[in-house]
Amino acid sequence: MRDPEQTPASRFLSLKWKAVLVFSLVLVTINISLAGLAYLGLQRQFAQQREQIYLGHIKKIRGLIKTSYQRMEQLADIVPLLRGDRADENSVAGKIDSIFERHGHLLQIVWGVEIASFYSSENKLLVSWGRQVGTDRILEWVRAANERERPITGLDCGERCLQYVAVPLLANDERAGVLLLGRSLAEVVLSFRQISGDDIGIMTAVKLPSENATELRRLMPEWGMRIAALTNAERNLLVLRSLSEGHSLAEVASQHVWYHYGAREYEVRLIPINKAGVENREAQLVVISDVTRALADIRVATRQSLLGGLVGLVVSETLLLLLLWKPMARLQRVVLSLPYLAEHAFEKVRARLSHSVQPAWGRDEIDVLNDTAVTLSYQLEALQAEIQDRTRHLAERGDDLARERDFVTGLLNTAQVIILTQDSAGRVTMLNRQGQKITGYGADEITGWPFYELLAGDKVSPELFQQLEDLRAGRRGQVRVDTGLQCRNGSQRTISWFHSRLAVHSSSDVVVLSVGHDVTEREQAEQRLTWLADHDPLTELFNRRRFQHEFEQILEASIRYGRHGGLLYFDLDQFKYINDTSGHQAGDALLRMVANKLRQVVRGSDVVARLGGDEFAVVIRECDVESAVLVAREVCTQLNTLEFPARGGNHSISLSIGIALFPLHGATVRDLMANADVAMYQAKEEGRGRWHLFSSDEQVRERMQQRVYWKEQIEQALREDRFLLYFQPVLDIRTHTIGHYEVLLRMYDHRGRIISPAQFIPVAEQSGLIHAIDHLVLRKAIAQQAKLWSQGYHLTLSINLSGRVVDDPELVPVLEDLLRATGVNPSSLMFEITETAAVADLAAAERLMHRIKAHGCRFAVDDFGVGFSSFFYLKRLPVDYVKIDGMFVRELAKSHQDQVFVKALSEVAKGLGKKAVAEFVEDAEALALLHEYGVNYAQGHYIGRPTPHIIDTPCAEGKVAWSHAQ
């Protein structure tokens, strides 16, 4: 390689000259820009100043014209007061004429009046002095002055611009006529010239051609105007005529015009007469201002700014060139040394770039570059040695890559998902072992196949093919889709695919990586869940949700097309008894038998569903009354033939069916279900194994209306908190103290009347609102108990639970939350459940009692003794108290049978470790007998009536003393 210093260098422009050139261009641009901005700013400031002057001119002219009118009105008031030549003249017109003859020269010379006339009150000219006038406009002003009885002013710019004032005169307090005075507007022009120093003129519209030479000089045909008056007329007429040849009148009127004429600069502005305070569209005021000196000052300032910038430019470039000269020489030395690095002549480079050590303040970027080049020579020298070492290890790295490739191949083959790759045409280029196992194709067989030929199922669509095409073309980054996969043996598998685009470096590279997960089993499970959402898993019939959906569609179609149908709603008689005595498995088997028999009885087009528990429903399409009754009879007959074996015996099956026809008995699913439910309960009242057709007679309708009314009342009372608690004392017969109160529920209507629970509780239980009432009673009672204990009343509250409480899964969680929130002692709470409610679902009642008692609360069974198997259930239920039904206590003093029964119940309760409570104690004799029989507690009107408040004073033990006076 030749020495870089001996190599002929190509022609180039040195960096220092480039820097000087760029710096010069920047400074020139900045200087010109600043000068231009300054010039524009001065121009804008000058234009704003001229605009303010223009507005001032308008105000001045308006004030001069107004002052002129005022002086003329004052003169009109003075004229009638002057003395004429004929003192004996009696008429007003004669007197005015005498004044004009004697003082005419005074009006003209002193006041500048050119026209003076007097008109009668009928607008007729009586006296005239000076020039003759008779235009229609002047007559209008005279007429207006007569009519309005006040001065009228006006401007007439026909041949000349004259100001007029018409002043009405009075004689002997009556209108005598109008005095009209006219003077030229030229005096206003002269006054403006004296005040402002600017020239001003009056232009009027050209009416008739004139042959007067002077008038011809004042015409401006381009504008259609004539100069009526003008200051410095000789010069300014030439300016205006020259201006009119290059600018239209509209252009000059809309903006200020700076016009160059005769080595001078003029600003010409037009002021319409109406802007000056006078309504006249035939005349314009023109203001001519000499602005030569002001514009010359702006140009001088701009030239001085440019000259100063040029001097600064020359000085800056000179300093810059001196500053760069030596550093560029040093930089050139570094540049000529760098080529030696390519020859690995590292020592020669270091020798050429050796430099003396300079202090830190003297170092610059070139010194840093010089040091960097030296450091680079050392680094390149070390790098050369490292390259030799790396070349040695390159072969070893190749072996490592081969091992990694084998690992990736093994990973693909062991992954439990389908992994395949596609080229840019969508052909399969690789399939892993799991993919071969699922599809049944070998790697050699499937290579080159179009990927879409493997897909099957209803999710394969042109949109999917377009998405895959967009992915291969790079318009998408990934595609997720579930499709079917056609296997070699003809079966289909559901695969969840995730297609992603790979980085492409050449046309032969793999474009798409597809990973597929076999979700066939998951899809089957989802289908099963979908089926379970619409079906009852026990009987495989439609559930309530699907039944209501199907029923709504059938009902809508029936109403639309005028068809009829029927609804059968029924449940099994004594199903709870079979469930309790034979177990839930036996009950489930019975429900399956009923479902199978229903499928055999009804048509395939009818809808059969299990609504819950032992409730079933059948919707019969397109049937009349006879057909619906026939199907109901057939269902009863077929199910009565079934015998159900349980515990060594056979049970016959019977059911009660309610029939409602649509749309006869209702136009909504809700109404039809409610009517069928009413019909079913009417069938139950008639006996087992019966059917009943819903009747819309007055009695049934009234019953339904009552149910709807009370349901609405209950819902409204819940929203408005119109429930309240009453408390009835329970007497400890042995100590004659009251430590126990039963909580009773009442509701009041909008008028404040108290409503007994017997009126609304049955409807609440039927409509499902009873659970909300139970929760409300719990909240209010426990809050009351917390308040009582805080006041020293260590009492026990007995809370009644409804007959549907065993079906409420939220009751126990609500109770737990209330106990935690209030801190009430659970042992101070007792819950009452009726015997009939407990017997209806013994197992559920037993579970509920155990859960509540686990928190420390106590239980009582209410209305004990009304059931035929009371003693059997009492042995199973974990109750603490037994409340003897009031039917045995009300006539206790008079009935020997009641005495025997109450005594027996008391002994049974005592024998089972439970305490007895007698209800409906109405007299002292009954209380004495209860004490004799060992009954623990008494409750009734004799003990105390229910009240909304507990107001007695507690004893030392926290209980209330009792006496019959209460």
PDB file of N, CA, C and O in Angstrom, residues 62-107:
ATOM      1  N   ARG A  62     -67.356  64.808  11.704  1.00  0.00           N
ATOM      2  CA  ARG A  62     -68.705  64.688  12.264  1.00  0.00           C
ATOM      3  C   ARG A  62     -68.980  65.833  13.241  1.00  0.00           C
ATOM      4  O   ARG A  62     -70.084  66.431  13.247  1.00  0.00           O
ATOM      5  N   GLY A  63     -67.958  66.164  14.049  1.00  0.00           N
ATOM      6  CA  GLY A  63     -68.153  67.263  15.001  1.00  0.00           C
ATOM      7  C   GLY A  63     -68.302  68.603  14.292  1.00  0.00           C
ATOM      8  O   GLY A  63     -69.121  69.439  14.696  1.00  0.00           O
ATOM      9  N   LEU A  64     -67.518  68.833  13.195  1.00  0.00           N
ATOM     10  CA  LEU A  64     -67.601  70.101  12.466  1.00  0.00           C
ATOM     11  C   LEU A  64     -68.966  70.255  11.810  1.00  0.00           C
ATOM     12  O   LEU A  64     -69.574  71.345  11.838  1.00  0.00           O
ATOM     13  N   ILE A  65     -69.463  69.155  11.195  1.00  0.00           N
ATOM     14  CA  ILE A  65     -70.779  69.238  10.548  1.00  0.00           C
ATOM     15  C   ILE A  65     -71.870  69.482  11.584  1.00  0.00           C
ATOM     16  O   ILE A  65     -72.794  70.289  11.375  1.00  0.00           O
ATOM     17  N   LYS A  66     -71.769  68.809  12.729  1.00  0.00           N
ATOM     18  CA  LYS A  66     -72.779  68.986  13.773  1.00  0.00           C
ATOM     19  C   LYS A  66     -72.764  70.434  14.291  1.00  0.00           C
ATOM     20  O   LYS A  66     -73.814  71.061  14.504  1.00  0.00           O
ATOM     21  N   THR A  67     -71.546  70.973  14.463  1.00  0.00           N
ATOM     22  CA  THR A  67     -71.416  72.352  14.951  1.00  0.00           C
ATOM     23  C   THR A  67     -72.007  73.331  13.933  1.00  0.00           C
ATOM     24  O   THR A  67     -72.684  74.304  14.283  1.00  0.00           O
ATOM     25  N   SER A  68     -71.766  73.061  12.641  1.00  0.00           N
ATOM     26  CA  SER A  68     -72.290  73.936  11.587  1.00  0.00           C
ATOM     27  C   SER A  68     -73.819  73.957  11.620  1.00  0.00           C
ATOM     28  O   SER A  68     -74.449  75.014  11.507  1.00  0.00           O
ATOM     29  N   TYR A  69     -74.440  72.747  11.780  1.00  0.00           N
ATOM     30  CA  TYR A  69     -75.898  72.682  11.859  1.00  0.00           C
ATOM     31  C   TYR A  69     -76.411  73.455  13.072  1.00  0.00           C
ATOM     32  O   TYR A  69     -77.439  74.154  13.011  1.00  0.00           O
ATOM     33  N   GLN A  70     -75.747  73.298  14.208  1.00  0.00           N
ATOM     34  CA  GLN A  70     -76.186  73.988  15.422  1.00  0.00           C
ATOM     35  C   GLN A  70     -76.147  75.505  15.235  1.00  0.00           C
ATOM     36  O   GLN A  70     -77.056  76.227  15.671  1.00  0.00           O
ATOM     37  N   ARG A  71     -75.058  75.985  14.576  1.00  0.00           N
ATOM     38  CA  ARG A  71     -74.940  77.438  14.355  1.00  0.00           C
ATOM     39  C   ARG A  71     -76.065  77.924  13.436  1.00  0.00           C
ATOM     40  O   ARG A  71     -76.637  78.993  13.613  1.00  0.00           O
ATOM     41  N   MET A  72     -76.405  77.122  12.390  1.00  0.00           N
ATOM     42  CA  MET A  72     -77.477  77.508  11.482  1.00  0.00           C
ATOM     43  C   MET A  72     -78.820  77.519  12.213  1.00  0.00           C
ATOM     44  O   MET A  72     -79.676  78.390  11.963  1.00  0.00           O
ATOM     45  N   GLU A  73     -79.057  76.536  13.119  1.00  0.00           N
ATOM     46  CA  GLU A  73     -80.302  76.549  13.884  1.00  0.00           C
ATOM     47  C   GLU A  73     -80.366  77.782  14.784  1.00  0.00           C
ATOM     48  O   GLU A  73     -81.428  78.406  14.933  1.00  0.00           O
ATOM     49  N   GLN A  74     -79.214  78.140  15.390  1.00  0.00           N
ATOM     50  CA  GLN A  74     -79.186  79.333  16.230  1.00  0.00           C
ATOM     51  C   GLN A  74     -79.473  80.587  15.389  1.00  0.00           C
ATOM     52  O   GLN A  74     -80.201  81.494  15.809  1.00  0.00           O
ATOM     53  N   LEU A  75     -78.901  80.599  14.148  1.00  0.00           N
ATOM     54  CA  LEU A  75     -79.120  81.749  13.277  1.00  0.00           C
ATOM     55  C   LEU A  75     -80.600  81.834  12.892  1.00  0.00           C
ATOM     56  O   LEU A  75     -81.184  82.936  12.841  1.00  0.00           O
ATOM     57  N   ALA A  76     -81.222  80.664  12.618  1.00  0.00           N
ATOM     58  CA  ALA A  76     -82.641  80.654  12.254  1.00  0.00           C
ATOM     59  C   ALA A  76     -83.495  81.182  13.407  1.00  0.00           C
ATOM     60  O   ALA A  76     -84.559  81.788  13.185  1.00  0.00           O
ATOM     61  N   ASP A  77     -83.083  80.921  14.636  1.00  0.00           N
ATOM     62  CA  ASP A  77     -83.822  81.453  15.783  1.00  0.00           C
ATOM     63  C   ASP A  77     -83.643  82.975  15.917  1.00  0.00           C
ATOM     64  O   ASP A  77     -84.513  83.680  16.436  1.00  0.00           O
ATOM     65  N   ILE A  78     -82.460  83.526  15.426  1.00  0.00           N
ATOM     66  CA  ILE A  78     -82.157  84.942  15.597  1.00  0.00           C
ATOM     67  C   ILE A  78     -82.824  85.782  14.490  1.00  0.00           C
ATOM     68  O   ILE A  78     -83.269  86.917  14.728  1.00  0.00           O
ATOM     69  N   VAL A  79     -82.917  85.218  13.271  1.00  0.00           N
ATOM     70  CA  VAL A  79     -83.402  85.995  12.118  1.00  0.00           C
ATOM     71  C   VAL A  79     -84.759  86.649  12.395  1.00  0.00           C
ATOM     72  O   VAL A  79     -84.958  87.841  12.131  1.00  0.00           O
ATOM     73  N   PRO A  80     -85.781  85.950  12.921  1.00  0.00           N
ATOM     74  CA  PRO A  80     -87.073  86.612  13.135  1.00  0.00           C
ATOM     75  C   PRO A  80     -87.015  87.757  14.134  1.00  0.00           C
ATOM     76  O   PRO A  80     -87.917  88.617  14.180  1.00  0.00           O
ATOM     77  N   LEU A  81     -85.950  87.800  14.933  1.00  0.00           N
ATOM     78  CA  LEU A  81     -85.844  88.848  15.943  1.00  0.00           C
ATOM     79  C   LEU A  81     -85.218  90.126  15.396  1.00  0.00           C
ATOM     80  O   LEU A  81     -85.192  91.163  16.079  1.00  0.00           O
ATOM     81  N   LEU A  82     -84.636  90.069  14.157  1.00  0.00           N
ATOM     82  CA  LEU A  82     -84.007  91.264  13.579  1.00  0.00           C
ATOM     83  C   LEU A  82     -85.095  92.265  13.125  1.00  0.00           C
ATOM     84  O   LEU A  82     -86.246  91.872  12.871  1.00  0.00           O
ATOM     85  N   ARG A  83     -84.677  93.513  13.019  1.00  0.00           N
ATOM     86  CA  ARG A  83     -85.624  94.578  12.598  1.00  0.00           C
ATOM     87  C   ARG A  83     -85.471  94.796  11.086  1.00  0.00           C
ATOM     88  O   ARG A  83     -84.384  94.925  10.561  1.00  0.00           O
ATOM     89  N   GLY A  84     -86.610  94.842  10.410  1.00  0.00           N
ATOM     90  CA  GLY A  84     -86.575  95.058   8.973  1.00  0.00           C
ATOM     91  C   GLY A  84     -86.766  96.530   8.602  1.00  0.00           C
ATOM     92  O   GLY A  84     -86.881  97.410   9.461  1.00  0.00           O
ATOM     93  N   ASP A  85     -86.848  96.783   7.259  1.00  0.00           N
ATOM     94  CA  ASP A  85     -87.035  98.153   6.764  1.00  0.00           C
ATOM     95  C   ASP A  85     -88.474  98.617   6.961  1.00  0.00           C
ATOM     96  O   ASP A  85     -88.746  99.815   7.096  1.00  0.00           O
ATOM     97  N   ARG A  86     -89.421  97.663   6.944  1.00  0.00           N
ATOM     98  CA  ARG A  86     -90.834  98.020   7.064  1.00  0.00           C
ATOM     99  C   ARG A  86     -91.324  97.603   8.448  1.00  0.00           C
ATOM    100  O   ARG A  86     -91.724  96.466   8.688  1.00  0.00           O
ATOM    101  N   ALA A  87     -91.283  98.555   9.361  1.00  0.00           N
ATOM    102  CA  ALA A  87     -91.631  98.236  10.746  1.00  0.00           C
ATOM    103  C   ALA A  87     -93.102  98.019  10.915  1.00  0.00           C
ATOM    104  O   ALA A  87     -93.541  97.403  11.890  1.00  0.00           O
ATOM    105  N   ASP A  88     -93.930  98.590   9.984  1.00  0.00           N
ATOM    106  CA  ASP A  88     -95.362  98.464  10.141  1.00  0.00           C
ATOM    107  C   ASP A  88     -95.905  97.203   9.512  1.00  0.00           C
ATOM    108  O   ASP A  88     -97.115  97.006   9.442  1.00  0.00           O
ATOM    109  N   GLU A  89     -95.066  96.355   9.038  1.00  0.00           N
ATOM    110  CA  GLU A  89     -95.521  95.129   8.389  1.00  0.00           C
ATOM    111  C   GLU A  89     -96.069  94.179   9.458  1.00  0.00           C
ATOM    112  O   GLU A  89     -95.404  93.893  10.459  1.00  0.00           O
ATOM    113  N   ASN A  90     -97.327  93.726   9.224  1.00  0.00           N
ATOM    114  CA  ASN A  90     -97.956  92.857  10.231  1.00  0.00           C
ATOM    115  C   ASN A  90     -97.816  91.373   9.922  1.00  0.00           C
ATOM    116  O   ASN A  90     -97.783  90.547  10.822  1.00  0.00           O
ATOM    117  N   SER A  91     -97.768  90.994   8.695  1.00  0.00           N
ATOM    118  CA  SER A  91     -97.695  89.554   8.373  1.00  0.00           C
ATOM    119  C   SER A  91     -96.280  89.023   8.616  1.00  0.00           C
ATOM    120  O   SER A  91     -95.307  89.775   8.497  1.00  0.00           O
ATOM    121  N   VAL A  92     -96.216  87.731   8.958  1.00  0.00           N
ATOM    122  CA  VAL A  92     -94.898  87.091   9.216  1.00  0.00           C
ATOM    123  C   VAL A  92     -94.088  87.056   7.949  1.00  0.00           C
ATOM    124  O   VAL A  92     -92.879  87.325   7.935  1.00  0.00           O
ATOM    125  N   ALA A  93     -94.721  86.725   6.824  1.00  0.00           N
ATOM    126  CA  ALA A  93     -93.981  86.640   5.558  1.00  0.00           C
ATOM    127  C   ALA A  93     -93.421  87.998   5.184  1.00  0.00           C
ATOM    128  O   ALA A  93     -92.259  88.112   4.736  1.00  0.00           O
ATOM    129  N   GLY A  94     -94.212  89.071   5.384  1.00  0.00           N
ATOM    130  CA  GLY A  94     -93.724  90.398   5.054  1.00  0.00           C
ATOM    131  C   GLY A  94     -92.578  90.800   5.954  1.00  0.00           C
ATOM    132  O   GLY A  94     -91.605  91.416   5.504  1.00  0.00           O
ATOM    133  N   LYS A  95     -92.700  90.454   7.211  1.00  0.00           N
ATOM    134  CA  LYS A  95     -91.627  90.788   8.140  1.00  0.00           C
ATOM    135  C   LYS A  95     -90.343  90.060   7.765  1.00  0.00           C
ATOM    136  O   LYS A  95     -89.255  90.643   7.774  1.00  0.00           O
ATOM    137  N   ILE A  96     -90.455  88.753   7.409  1.00  0.00           N
ATOM    138  CA  ILE A  96     -89.270  87.972   7.022  1.00  0.00           C
ATOM    139  C   ILE A  96     -88.657  88.561   5.754  1.00  0.00           C
ATOM    140  O   ILE A  96     -87.440  88.688   5.622  1.00  0.00           O
ATOM    141  N   ASP A  97     -89.505  88.978   4.809  1.00  0.00           N
ATOM    142  CA  ASP A  97     -88.993  89.541   3.563  1.00  0.00           C
ATOM    143  C   ASP A  97     -88.245  90.853   3.852  1.00  0.00           C
ATOM    144  O   ASP A  97     -87.194  91.119   3.279  1.00  0.00           O
ATOM    145  N   SER A  98     -88.787  91.678   4.768  1.00  0.00           N
ATOM    146  CA  SER A  98     -88.134  92.935   5.142  1.00  0.00           C
ATOM    147  C   SER A  98     -86.784  92.683   5.781  1.00  0.00           C
ATOM    148  O   SER A  98     -85.812  93.368   5.503  1.00  0.00           O
ATOM    149  N   ILE A  99     -86.707  91.630   6.619  1.00  0.00           N
ATOM    150  CA  ILE A  99     -85.424  91.294   7.279  1.00  0.00           C
ATOM    151  C   ILE A  99     -84.416  90.848   6.233  1.00  0.00           C
ATOM    152  O   ILE A  99     -83.233  91.219   6.281  1.00  0.00           O
ATOM    153  N   PHE A 100     -84.864  90.028   5.252  1.00  0.00           N
ATOM    154  CA  PHE A 100     -83.939  89.553   4.222  1.00  0.00           C
ATOM    155  C   PHE A 100     -83.401  90.726   3.408  1.00  0.00           C
ATOM    156  O   PHE A 100     -82.200  90.753   3.057  1.00  0.00           O
ATOM    157  N   GLU A 101     -84.245  91.758   3.095  1.00  0.00           N
ATOM    158  CA  GLU A 101     -83.794  92.893   2.304  1.00  0.00           C
ATOM    159  C   GLU A 101     -82.773  93.738   3.055  1.00  0.00           C
ATOM    160  O   GLU A 101     -81.798  94.215   2.488  1.00  0.00           O
ATOM    161  N   ARG A 102     -82.987  93.878   4.341  1.00  0.00           N
ATOM    162  CA  ARG A 102     -82.104  94.751   5.118  1.00  0.00           C
ATOM    163  C   ARG A 102     -80.823  94.040   5.548  1.00  0.00           C
ATOM    164  O   ARG A 102     -79.747  94.637   5.529  1.00  0.00           O
ATOM    165  N   HIS A 103     -80.923  92.758   5.922  1.00  0.00           N
ATOM    166  CA  HIS A 103     -79.745  92.065   6.513  1.00  0.00           C
ATOM    167  C   HIS A 103     -79.220  90.968   5.609  1.00  0.00           C
ATOM    168  O   HIS A 103     -78.520  90.062   6.079  1.00  0.00           O
ATOM    169  N   GLY A 104     -79.556  90.923   4.347  1.00  0.00           N
ATOM    170  CA  GLY A 104     -79.085  89.845   3.461  1.00  0.00           C
ATOM    171  C   GLY A 104     -77.576  89.784   3.384  1.00  0.00           C
ATOM    172  O   GLY A 104     -76.976  88.703   3.405  1.00  0.00           O
ATOM    173  N   HIS A 105     -76.936  91.019   3.233  1.00  0.00           N
ATOM    174  CA  HIS A 105     -75.469  91.011   3.145  1.00  0.00           C
ATOM    175  C   HIS A 105     -74.850  90.464   4.426  1.00  0.00           C
ATOM    176  O   HIS A 105     -73.812  89.811   4.394  1.00  0.00           O
ATOM    177  N   LEU A 106     -75.469  90.754   5.579  1.00  0.00           N
ATOM    178  CA  LEU A 106     -74.934  90.226   6.864  1.00  0.00           C
ATOM    179  C   LEU A 106     -75.014  88.707   6.899  1.00  0.00           C
ATOM    180  O   LEU A 106     -74.073  88.020   7.318  1.00  0.00           O
ATOM    181  N   LEU A 107     -76.147  88.146   6.431  1.00  0.00           N
ATOM    182  CA  LEU A 107     -76.290  86.683   6.433  1.00  0.00           C
ATOM    183  C   LEU A 107     -75.264  86.034   5.521  1.00  0.00           C
ATOM    184  O   LEU A 107     -74.725  84.962   5.830  1.00  0.00           O
TER     185      LEU A 107
END
